[in-house]
PDB file of N, CA and C in Angstrom:
ATOM      1  N   MET A   1     152.664  74.106  73.609  1.00 85.00           N
ATOM      2  CA  MET A   1     152.778  75.549  73.703  1.00 85.00           C
ATOM      3  C   MET A   1     152.237  76.182  72.429  1.00 85.00           C
ATOM      4  N   THR A   2     151.441  77.190  72.614  1.00 96.00           N
ATOM      5  CA  THR A   2     150.881  77.915  71.482  1.00 96.00           C
ATOM      6  C   THR A   2     151.846  79.012  71.059  1.00 96.00           C
ATOM      7  N   VAL A   3     152.193  79.042  69.783  1.00 97.00           N
ATOM      8  CA  VAL A   3     153.050  80.098  69.246  1.00 97.00           C
ATOM      9  C   VAL A   3     152.159  81.279  68.870  1.00 97.00           C
ATOM     10  N   LEU A   4     152.562  82.453  69.322  1.00 97.00           N
ATOM     11  CA  LEU A   4     151.793  83.678  69.117  1.00 97.00           C
ATOM     12  C   LEU A   4     152.446  84.554  68.057  1.00 97.00           C
ATOM     13  N   ASP A   5     151.677  85.456  67.493  1.00 97.00           N
ATOM     14  CA  ASP A   5     152.213  86.404  66.509  1.00 97.00           C
ATOM     15  C   ASP A   5     153.028  87.467  67.255  1.00 97.00           C
ATOM     16  N   PRO A   6     154.339  87.536  67.005  1.00 98.00           N
ATOM     17  CA  PRO A   6     155.196  88.483  67.741  1.00 98.00           C
ATOM     18  C   PRO A   6     154.771  89.937  67.602  1.00 98.00           C
ATOM     19  N   LYS A   7     154.271  90.310  66.438  1.00 97.00           N
ATOM     20  CA  LYS A   7     153.862  91.700  66.238  1.00 97.00           C
ATOM     21  C   LYS A   7     152.622  92.023  67.065  1.00 97.00           C
ATOM     22  N   ASP A   8     151.708  91.083  67.190  1.00 97.00           N
ATOM     23  CA  ASP A   8     150.531  91.287  68.028  1.00 97.00           C
ATOM     24  C   ASP A   8     150.923  91.350  69.499  1.00 97.00           C
ATOM     25  N   VAL A   9     151.823  90.475  69.918  1.00 97.00           N
ATOM     26  CA  VAL A   9     152.286  90.472  71.308  1.00 97.00           C
ATOM     27  C   VAL A   9     152.972  91.793  71.632  1.00 97.00           C
ATOM     28  N   ALA A  10     153.824  92.268  70.731  1.00 97.00           N
ATOM     29  CA  ALA A  10     154.572  93.509  70.971  1.00 97.00           C
ATOM     30  C   ALA A  10     153.636  94.695  71.162  1.00 97.00           C
ATOM     31  N   LYS A  11     152.504  94.688  70.498  1.00 96.00           N
ATOM     32  CA  LYS A  11     151.542  95.790  70.646  1.00 96.00           C
ATOM     33  C   LYS A  11     150.993  95.890  72.061  1.00 96.00           C
ATOM     34  N   THR A  12     151.036  94.791  72.805  1.00 96.00           N
ATOM     35  CA  THR A  12     150.490  94.783  74.163  1.00 96.00           C
ATOM     36  C   THR A  12     151.543  95.126  75.217  1.00 96.00           C
ATOM     37  N   LEU A  13     152.798  95.271  74.790  1.00 97.00           N
ATOM     38  CA  LEU A  13     153.907  95.532  75.707  1.00 97.00           C
ATOM     39  C   LEU A  13     154.560  96.863  75.358  1.00 97.00           C
ATOM     40  N   ASP A  14     154.709  97.734  76.319  1.00 95.00           N
ATOM     41  CA  ASP A  14     155.237  99.074  76.103  1.00 95.00           C
ATOM     42  C   ASP A  14     156.676  99.057  75.593  1.00 95.00           C
ATOM     43  N   GLY A  15     156.883  99.576  74.390  1.00 97.00           N
ATOM     44  CA  GLY A  15     158.226  99.736  73.841  1.00 97.00           C
ATOM     45  C   GLY A  15     158.821  98.504  73.186  1.00 97.00           C
ATOM     46  N   TRP A  16     158.088  97.404  73.143  1.00 98.00           N
ATOM     47  CA  TRP A  16     158.589  96.177  72.529  1.00 98.00           C
ATOM     48  C   TRP A  16     158.220  96.169  71.053  1.00 98.00           C
ATOM     49  N   THR A  17     159.053  95.518  70.259  1.00 98.00           N
ATOM     50  CA  THR A  17     158.738  95.311  68.846  1.00 98.00           C
ATOM     51  C   THR A  17     158.804  93.822  68.542  1.00 98.00           C
ATOM     52  N   GLY A  18     158.090  93.434  67.511  1.00 97.00           N
ATOM     53  CA  GLY A  18     158.046  92.027  67.138  1.00 97.00           C
ATOM     54  C   GLY A  18     158.766  91.774  65.840  1.00 97.00           C
ATOM     55  N   GLY A  19     159.507  90.674  65.787  1.00 96.00           N
ATOM     56  CA  GLY A  19     160.179  90.234  64.568  1.00 96.00           C
ATOM     57  C   GLY A  19     159.509  88.990  64.029  1.00 96.00           C
ATOM     58  N   ASP A  20     160.240  88.209  63.266  1.00 96.00           N
ATOM     59  CA  ASP A  20     159.668  86.996  62.680  1.00 96.00           C
ATOM     60  C   ASP A  20     159.242  85.989  63.733  1.00 96.00           C
ATOM     61  N   ASP A  21     160.097  85.752  64.735  1.00 97.00           N
ATOM     62  CA  ASP A  21     159.787  84.754  65.757  1.00 97.00           C
ATOM     63  C   ASP A  21     160.273  85.184  67.135  1.00 97.00           C
ATOM     64  N   PHE A  22     160.276  86.491  67.380  1.00 98.00           N
ATOM     65  CA  PHE A  22     160.786  87.034  68.642  1.00 98.00           C
ATOM     66  C   PHE A  22     160.153  88.393  68.937  1.00 98.00           C
ATOM     67  N   ILE A  23     160.317  88.830  70.199  1.00 98.00           N
ATOM     68  CA  ILE A  23     160.024  90.209  70.584  1.00 98.00           C
ATOM     69  C   ILE A  23     161.309  90.788  71.152  1.00 98.00           C
ATOM     70  N   THR A  24     161.474  92.091  71.032  1.00 98.00           N
ATOM     71  CA  THR A  24     162.727  92.714  71.440  1.00 98.00           C
ATOM     72  C   THR A  24     162.489  94.115  72.009  1.00 98.00           C
ATOM     73  N   LYS A  25     163.405  94.508  72.881  1.00 98.00           N
ATOM     74  CA  LYS A  25     163.361  95.856  73.452  1.00 98.00           C
ATOM     75  C   LYS A  25     164.754  96.244  73.923  1.00 98.00           C
ATOM     76  N   VAL A  26     165.035  97.546  73.858  1.00 98.00           N
ATOM     77  CA  VAL A  26     166.278  98.090  74.396  1.00 98.00           C
ATOM     78  C   VAL A  26     165.928  98.834  75.683  1.00 98.00           C
ATOM     79  N   PHE A  27     166.552  98.428  76.770  1.00 98.00           N
ATOM     80  CA  PHE A  27     166.384  99.106  78.050  1.00 98.00           C
ATOM     81  C   PHE A  27     167.605  99.992  78.274  1.00 98.00           C
ATOM     82  N   ARG A  28     167.385 101.227  78.717  1.00 98.00           N
ATOM     83  CA  ARG A  28     168.478 102.156  79.012  1.00 98.00           C
ATOM     84  C   ARG A  28     168.405 102.553  80.480  1.00 98.00           C
ATOM     85  N   PHE A  29     169.583 102.618  81.085  1.00 98.00           N
ATOM     86  CA  PHE A  29     169.685 102.919  82.505  1.00 98.00           C
ATOM     87  C   PHE A  29     170.643 104.082  82.706  1.00 98.00           C
ATOM     88  N   GLU A  30     170.709 104.558  83.923  1.00 98.00           N
ATOM     89  CA  GLU A  30     171.583 105.693  84.228  1.00 98.00           C
ATOM     90  C   GLU A  30     173.064 105.345  84.053  1.00 98.00           C
ATOM     91  N   ASP A  31     173.436 104.135  84.446  1.00 98.00           N
ATOM     92  CA  ASP A  31     174.842 103.748  84.357  1.00 98.00           C
ATOM     93  C   ASP A  31     174.952 102.219  84.303  1.00 98.00           C
ATOM     94  N   PHE A  32     176.179 101.736  84.277  1.00 98.00           N
ATOM     95  CA  PHE A  32     176.431 100.302  84.179  1.00 98.00           C
ATOM     96  C   PHE A  32     175.891  99.531  85.384  1.00 98.00           C
ATOM     97  N   ALA A  33     176.080 100.091  86.587  1.00 98.00           N
ATOM     98  CA  ALA A  33     175.624  99.397  87.792  1.00 98.00           C
ATOM     99  C   ALA A  33     174.112  99.171  87.767  1.00 98.00           C
ATOM    100  N   GLU A  34     173.360 100.167  87.297  1.00 98.00           N
ATOM    101  CA  GLU A  34     171.909 100.016  87.190  1.00 98.00           C
ATOM    102  C   GLU A  34     171.541  98.949  86.160  1.00 98.00           C
ATOM    103  N   ALA A  35     172.210  98.971  85.028  1.00 98.00           N
ATOM    104  CA  ALA A  35     171.948  97.975  83.982  1.00 98.00           C
ATOM    105  C   ALA A  35     172.273  96.573  84.479  1.00 98.00           C
ATOM    106  N   PHE A  36     173.394  96.450  85.158  1.00 98.00           N
ATOM    107  CA  PHE A  36     173.804  95.139  85.666  1.00 98.00           C
ATOM    108  C   PHE A  36     172.871  94.664  86.777  1.00 98.00           C
ATOM    109  N   GLY A  37     172.417  95.586  87.601  1.00 97.00           N
ATOM    110  CA  GLY A  37     171.453  95.243  88.653  1.00 97.00           C
ATOM    111  C   GLY A  37     170.162  94.708  88.051  1.00 97.00           C
ATOM    112  N   PHE A  38     169.689  95.345  86.979  1.00 98.00           N
ATOM    113  CA  PHE A  38     168.497  94.878  86.261  1.00 98.00           C
ATOM    114  C   PHE A  38     168.727  93.461  85.744  1.00 98.00           C
ATOM    115  N   MET A  39     169.874  93.231  85.135  1.00 98.00           N
ATOM    116  CA  MET A  39     170.176  91.910  84.593  1.00 98.00           C
ATOM    117  C   MET A  39     170.234  90.858  85.705  1.00 98.00           C
ATOM    118  N   THR A  40     170.766  91.234  86.843  1.00 98.00           N
ATOM    119  CA  THR A  40     170.846  90.305  87.973  1.00 98.00           C
ATOM    120  C   THR A  40     169.449  89.931  88.463  1.00 98.00           C
ATOM    121  N   ARG A  41     168.582  90.936  88.622  1.00 97.00           N
ATOM    122  CA  ARG A  41     167.211  90.658  89.067  1.00 97.00           C
ATOM    123  C   ARG A  41     166.483  89.760  88.065  1.00 97.00           C
ATOM    124  N   ILE A  42     166.652  90.031  86.786  1.00 98.00           N
ATOM    125  CA  ILE A  42     165.979  89.241  85.756  1.00 98.00           C
ATOM    126  C   ILE A  42     166.589  87.849  85.653  1.00 98.00           C
ATOM    127  N   ALA A  43     167.887  87.722  85.883  1.00 98.00           N
ATOM    128  CA  ALA A  43     168.515  86.394  85.854  1.00 98.00           C
ATOM    129  C   ALA A  43     167.885  85.478  86.898  1.00 98.00           C
ATOM    130  N   ILE A  44     167.619  86.000  88.075  1.00 97.00           N
ATOM    131  CA  ILE A  44     167.004  85.202  89.138  1.00 97.00           C
ATOM    132  C   ILE A  44     165.575  84.816  88.755  1.00 97.00           C
ATOM    133  N   ILE A  45     164.826  85.772  88.252  1.00 97.00           N
ATOM    134  CA  ILE A  45     163.439  85.510  87.836  1.00 97.00           C
ATOM    135  C   ILE A  45     163.406  84.504  86.688  1.00 97.00           C
ATOM    136  N   SER A  46     164.242  84.709  85.679  1.00 97.00           N
ATOM    137  CA  SER A  46     164.211  83.826  84.509  1.00 97.00           C
ATOM    138  C   SER A  46     164.670  82.419  84.859  1.00 97.00           C
ATOM    139  N   ASP A  47     165.588  82.305  85.795  1.00 97.00           N
ATOM    140  CA  ASP A  47     166.023  80.974  86.218  1.00 97.00           C
ATOM    141  C   ASP A  47     164.883  80.225  86.907  1.00 97.00           C
ATOM    142  N   ARG A  48     164.121  80.937  87.731  1.00 97.00           N
ATOM    143  CA  ARG A  48     162.956  80.327  88.386  1.00 97.00           C
ATOM    144  C   ARG A  48     161.911  79.901  87.357  1.00 97.00           C
ATOM    145  N   MET A  49     161.786  80.684  86.293  1.00 97.00           N
ATOM    146  CA  MET A  49     160.821  80.372  85.229  1.00 97.00           C
ATOM    147  C   MET A  49     161.349  79.291  84.281  1.00 97.00           C
ATOM    148  N   ASN A  50     162.644  79.026  84.363  1.00 96.00           N
ATOM    149  CA  ASN A  50     163.321  78.143  83.406  1.00 96.00           C
ATOM    150  C   ASN A  50     163.102  78.643  81.974  1.00 96.00           C
ATOM    151  N   HIS A  51     163.215  79.963  81.834  1.00 96.00           N
ATOM    152  CA  HIS A  51     163.048  80.611  80.529  1.00 96.00           C
ATOM    153  C   HIS A  51     164.003  81.798  80.502  1.00 96.00           C
ATOM    154  N   HIS A  52     165.003  81.741  79.650  1.00 97.00           N
ATOM    155  CA  HIS A  52     166.107  82.694  79.715  1.00 97.00           C
ATOM    156  C   HIS A  52     166.151  83.604  78.491  1.00 97.00           C
ATOM    157  N   PRO A  53     166.437  84.879  78.724  1.00 97.00           N
ATOM    158  CA  PRO A  53     166.490  85.837  77.617  1.00 97.00           C
ATOM    159  C   PRO A  53     167.791  85.727  76.830  1.00 97.00           C
ATOM    160  N   GLU A  54     167.714  86.195  75.618  1.00 98.00           N
ATOM    161  CA  GLU A  54     168.932  86.489  74.852  1.00 98.00           C
ATOM    162  C   GLU A  54     169.141  87.975  75.099  1.00 98.00           C
ATOM    163  N   TRP A  55     170.330  88.333  75.585  1.00 98.00           N
ATOM    164  CA  TRP A  55     170.551  89.754  75.840  1.00 98.00           C
ATOM    165  C   TRP A  55     171.997  90.143  75.629  1.00 98.00           C
ATOM    166  N   PHE A  56     172.170  91.437  75.472  1.00 98.00           N
ATOM    167  CA  PHE A  56     173.480  92.009  75.192  1.00 98.00           C
ATOM    168  C   PHE A  56     173.571  93.297  75.984  1.00 98.00           C
ATOM    169  N   ASN A  57     174.676  93.488  76.686  1.00 98.00           N
ATOM    170  CA  ASN A  57     174.839  94.661  77.528  1.00 98.00           C
ATOM    171  C   ASN A  57     176.093  95.423  77.149  1.00 98.00           C
ATOM    172  N   VAL A  58     175.937  96.734  76.976  1.00 98.00           N
ATOM    173  CA  VAL A  58     177.061  97.651  76.849  1.00 98.00           C
ATOM    174  C   VAL A  58     176.736  98.850  77.738  1.00 98.00           C
ATOM    175  N   TYR A  59     177.585  99.060  78.715  1.00 98.00           N
ATOM    176  CA  TYR A  59     177.472 100.139  79.683  1.00 98.00           C
ATOM    177  C   TYR A  59     176.061 100.253  80.252  1.00 98.00           C
ATOM    178  N   ASN A  60     175.266 101.242  79.812  1.00 98.00           N
ATOM    179  CA  ASN A  60     173.951 101.472  80.416  1.00 98.00           C
ATOM    180  C   ASN A  60     172.795 100.908  79.585  1.00 98.00           C
ATOM    181  N   ARG A  61     173.108 100.137  78.568  1.00 98.00           N
ATOM    182  CA  ARG A  61     172.090  99.623  77.659  1.00 98.00           C
ATOM    183  C   ARG A  61     172.021  98.097  77.747  1.00 98.00           C
ATOM    184  N   VAL A  62     170.789  97.576  77.787  1.00 98.00           N
ATOM    185  CA  VAL A  62     170.575  96.133  77.746  1.00 98.00           C
ATOM    186  C   VAL A  62     169.596  95.853  76.614  1.00 98.00           C
ATOM    187  N   ASP A  63     170.069  95.185  75.570  1.00 98.00           N
ATOM    188  CA  ASP A  63     169.225  94.785  74.444  1.00 98.00           C
ATOM    189  C   ASP A  63     168.694  93.390  74.734  1.00 98.00           C
ATOM    190  N   VAL A  64     167.381  93.233  74.701  1.00 98.00           N
ATOM    191  CA  VAL A  64     166.744  91.966  75.054  1.00 98.00           C
ATOM    192  C   VAL A  64     165.976  91.406  73.861  1.00 98.00           C
ATOM    193  N   THR A  65     166.130  90.113  73.632  1.00 98.00           N
ATOM    194  CA  THR A  65     165.332  89.394  72.643  1.00 98.00           C
ATOM    195  C   THR A  65     164.727  88.186  73.343  1.00 98.00           C
ATOM    196  N   LEU A  66     163.421  88.031  73.185  1.00 98.00           N
ATOM    197  CA  LEU A  66     162.725  86.903  73.795  1.00 98.00           C
ATOM    198  C   LEU A  66     162.067  86.037  72.732  1.00 98.00           C
ATOM    199  N   THR A  67     162.274  84.753  72.841  1.00 98.00           N
ATOM    200  CA  THR A  67     161.632  83.758  72.002  1.00 98.00           C
ATOM    201  C   THR A  67     161.668  82.440  72.764  1.00 98.00           C
ATOM    202  N   THR A  68     160.752  81.561  72.449  1.00 98.00           N
ATOM    203  CA  THR A  68     160.744  80.245  73.074  1.00 98.00           C
ATOM    204  C   THR A  68     161.282  79.264  72.043  1.00 98.00           C
ATOM    205  N   HIS A  69     162.544  78.913  72.167  1.00 95.00           N
ATOM    206  CA  HIS A  69     163.210  78.077  71.167  1.00 95.00           C
ATOM    207  C   HIS A  69     162.506  76.743  70.962  1.00 95.00           C
ATOM    208  N   ASP A  70     162.059  76.123  72.059  1.00 95.00           N
ATOM    209  CA  ASP A  70     161.385  74.823  71.960  1.00 95.00           C
ATOM    210  C   ASP A  70     160.143  74.882  71.073  1.00 95.00           C
ATOM    211  N   ALA A  71     159.460  76.031  71.114  1.00 96.00           N
ATOM    212  CA  ALA A  71     158.212  76.183  70.364  1.00 96.00           C
ATOM    213  C   ALA A  71     158.431  76.798  68.986  1.00 96.00           C
ATOM    214  N   GLY A  72     159.606  77.371  68.771  1.00 95.00           N
ATOM    215  CA  GLY A  72     159.894  77.997  67.484  1.00 95.00           C
ATOM    216  C   GLY A  72     159.275  79.363  67.314  1.00 95.00           C
ATOM    217  N   GLY A  73     159.055  80.076  68.428  1.00 97.00           N
ATOM    218  CA  GLY A  73     158.486  81.417  68.331  1.00 97.00           C
ATOM    219  C   GLY A  73     158.115  81.959  69.693  1.00 97.00           C
ATOM    220  N   VAL A  74     157.296  82.986  69.677  1.00 98.00           N
ATOM    221  CA  VAL A  74     156.888  83.672  70.903  1.00 98.00           C
ATOM    222  C   VAL A  74     155.721  82.925  71.548  1.00 98.00           C
ATOM    223  N   THR A  75     155.823  82.724  72.864  1.00 98.00           N
ATOM    224  CA  THR A  75     154.766  82.059  73.626  1.00 98.00           C
ATOM    225  C   THR A  75     154.436  82.884  74.866  1.00 98.00           C
ATOM    226  N   GLU A  76     153.524  82.373  75.643  1.00 97.00           N
ATOM    227  CA  GLU A  76     153.130  83.007  76.900  1.00 97.00           C
ATOM    228  C   GLU A  76     154.331  83.178  77.834  1.00 97.00           C
ATOM    229  N   LYS A  77     155.303  82.283  77.759  1.00 97.00           N
ATOM    230  CA  LYS A  77     156.516  82.408  78.579  1.00 97.00           C
ATOM    231  C   LYS A  77     157.227  83.732  78.302  1.00 97.00           C
ATOM    232  N   ASP A  78     157.284  84.112  77.032  1.00 98.00           N
ATOM    233  CA  ASP A  78     157.959  85.352  76.660  1.00 98.00           C
ATOM    234  C   ASP A  78     157.197  86.571  77.174  1.00 98.00           C
ATOM    235  N   ILE A  79     155.881  86.502  77.109  1.00 98.00           N
ATOM    236  CA  ILE A  79     155.061  87.603  77.628  1.00 98.00           C
ATOM    237  C   ILE A  79     155.301  87.754  79.126  1.00 98.00           C
ATOM    238  N   LYS A  80     155.297  86.665  79.849  1.00 98.00           N
ATOM    239  CA  LYS A  80     155.498  86.730  81.306  1.00 98.00           C
ATOM    240  C   LYS A  80     156.878  87.275  81.661  1.00 98.00           C
ATOM    241  N   LEU A  81     157.891  86.877  80.915  1.00 98.00           N
ATOM    242  CA  LEU A  81     159.237  87.381  81.198  1.00 98.00           C
ATOM    243  C   LEU A  81     159.342  88.860  80.828  1.00 98.00           C
ATOM    244  N   ALA A  82     158.743  89.262  79.722  1.00 98.00           N
ATOM    245  CA  ALA A  82     158.740  90.674  79.338  1.00 98.00           C
ATOM    246  C   ALA A  82     158.026  91.511  80.396  1.00 98.00           C
ATOM    247  N   GLU A  83     156.903  91.015  80.917  1.00 98.00           N
ATOM    248  CA  GLU A  83     156.180  91.743  81.959  1.00 98.00           C
ATOM    249  C   GLU A  83     157.014  91.840  83.236  1.00 98.00           C
ATOM    250  N   ALA A  84     157.760  90.800  83.561  1.00 98.00           N
ATOM    251  CA  ALA A  84     158.643  90.837  84.729  1.00 98.00           C
ATOM    252  C   ALA A  84     159.733  91.888  84.533  1.00 98.00           C
ATOM    253  N   MET A  85     160.235  92.001  83.326  1.00 98.00           N
ATOM    254  CA  MET A  85     161.251  93.015  83.023  1.00 98.00           C
ATOM    255  C   MET A  85     160.675  94.416  83.182  1.00 98.00           C
ATOM    256  N   GLU A  86     159.476  94.606  82.683  1.00 97.00           N
ATOM    257  CA  GLU A  86     158.828  95.916  82.812  1.00 97.00           C
ATOM    258  C   GLU A  86     158.625  96.272  84.284  1.00 97.00           C
ATOM    259  N   LYS A  87     158.198  95.317  85.056  1.00 97.00           N
ATOM    260  CA  LYS A  87     157.989  95.543  86.486  1.00 97.00           C
ATOM    261  C   LYS A  87     159.312  95.871  87.184  1.00 97.00           C
ATOM    262  N   ALA A  88     160.389  95.241  86.753  1.00 96.00           N
ATOM    263  CA  ALA A  88     161.701  95.460  87.373  1.00 96.00           C
ATOM    264  C   ALA A  88     162.245  96.860  87.124  1.00 96.00           C
ATOM    265  N   VAL A  89     161.802  97.516  86.075  1.00 95.00           N
ATOM    266  CA  VAL A  89     162.316  98.854  85.783  1.00 95.00           C
ATOM    267  C   VAL A  89     161.416  99.972  86.308  1.00 95.00           C
ATOM    268  N   THR A  90     160.279  99.602  86.878  1.00 85.00           N
ATOM    269  CA  THR A  90     159.379 100.651  87.394  1.00 85.00           C
ATOM    270  C   THR A  90     159.636 100.912  88.857  1.00 85.00           C
TER     271      THR A  90
END
């Protein structure tokens, strides 16, 4: 797996920022049910990909951090999962 520069990757994804070895975004929804529904849809997708997000939920907010632990940084897997998340909110 090729490790990518998180800051460069974040520039290609709307609203994402890059850290040392991760990309992150805060998603906001109308209410808890919408936020939880988003998490449920992404849980199914990420399980199929065998690539799972680090996330934190409080009411209508879902904070997401993506990194590929096996590779020690951001990879194509993270880009694909981030794109799936973006598609899920549109």
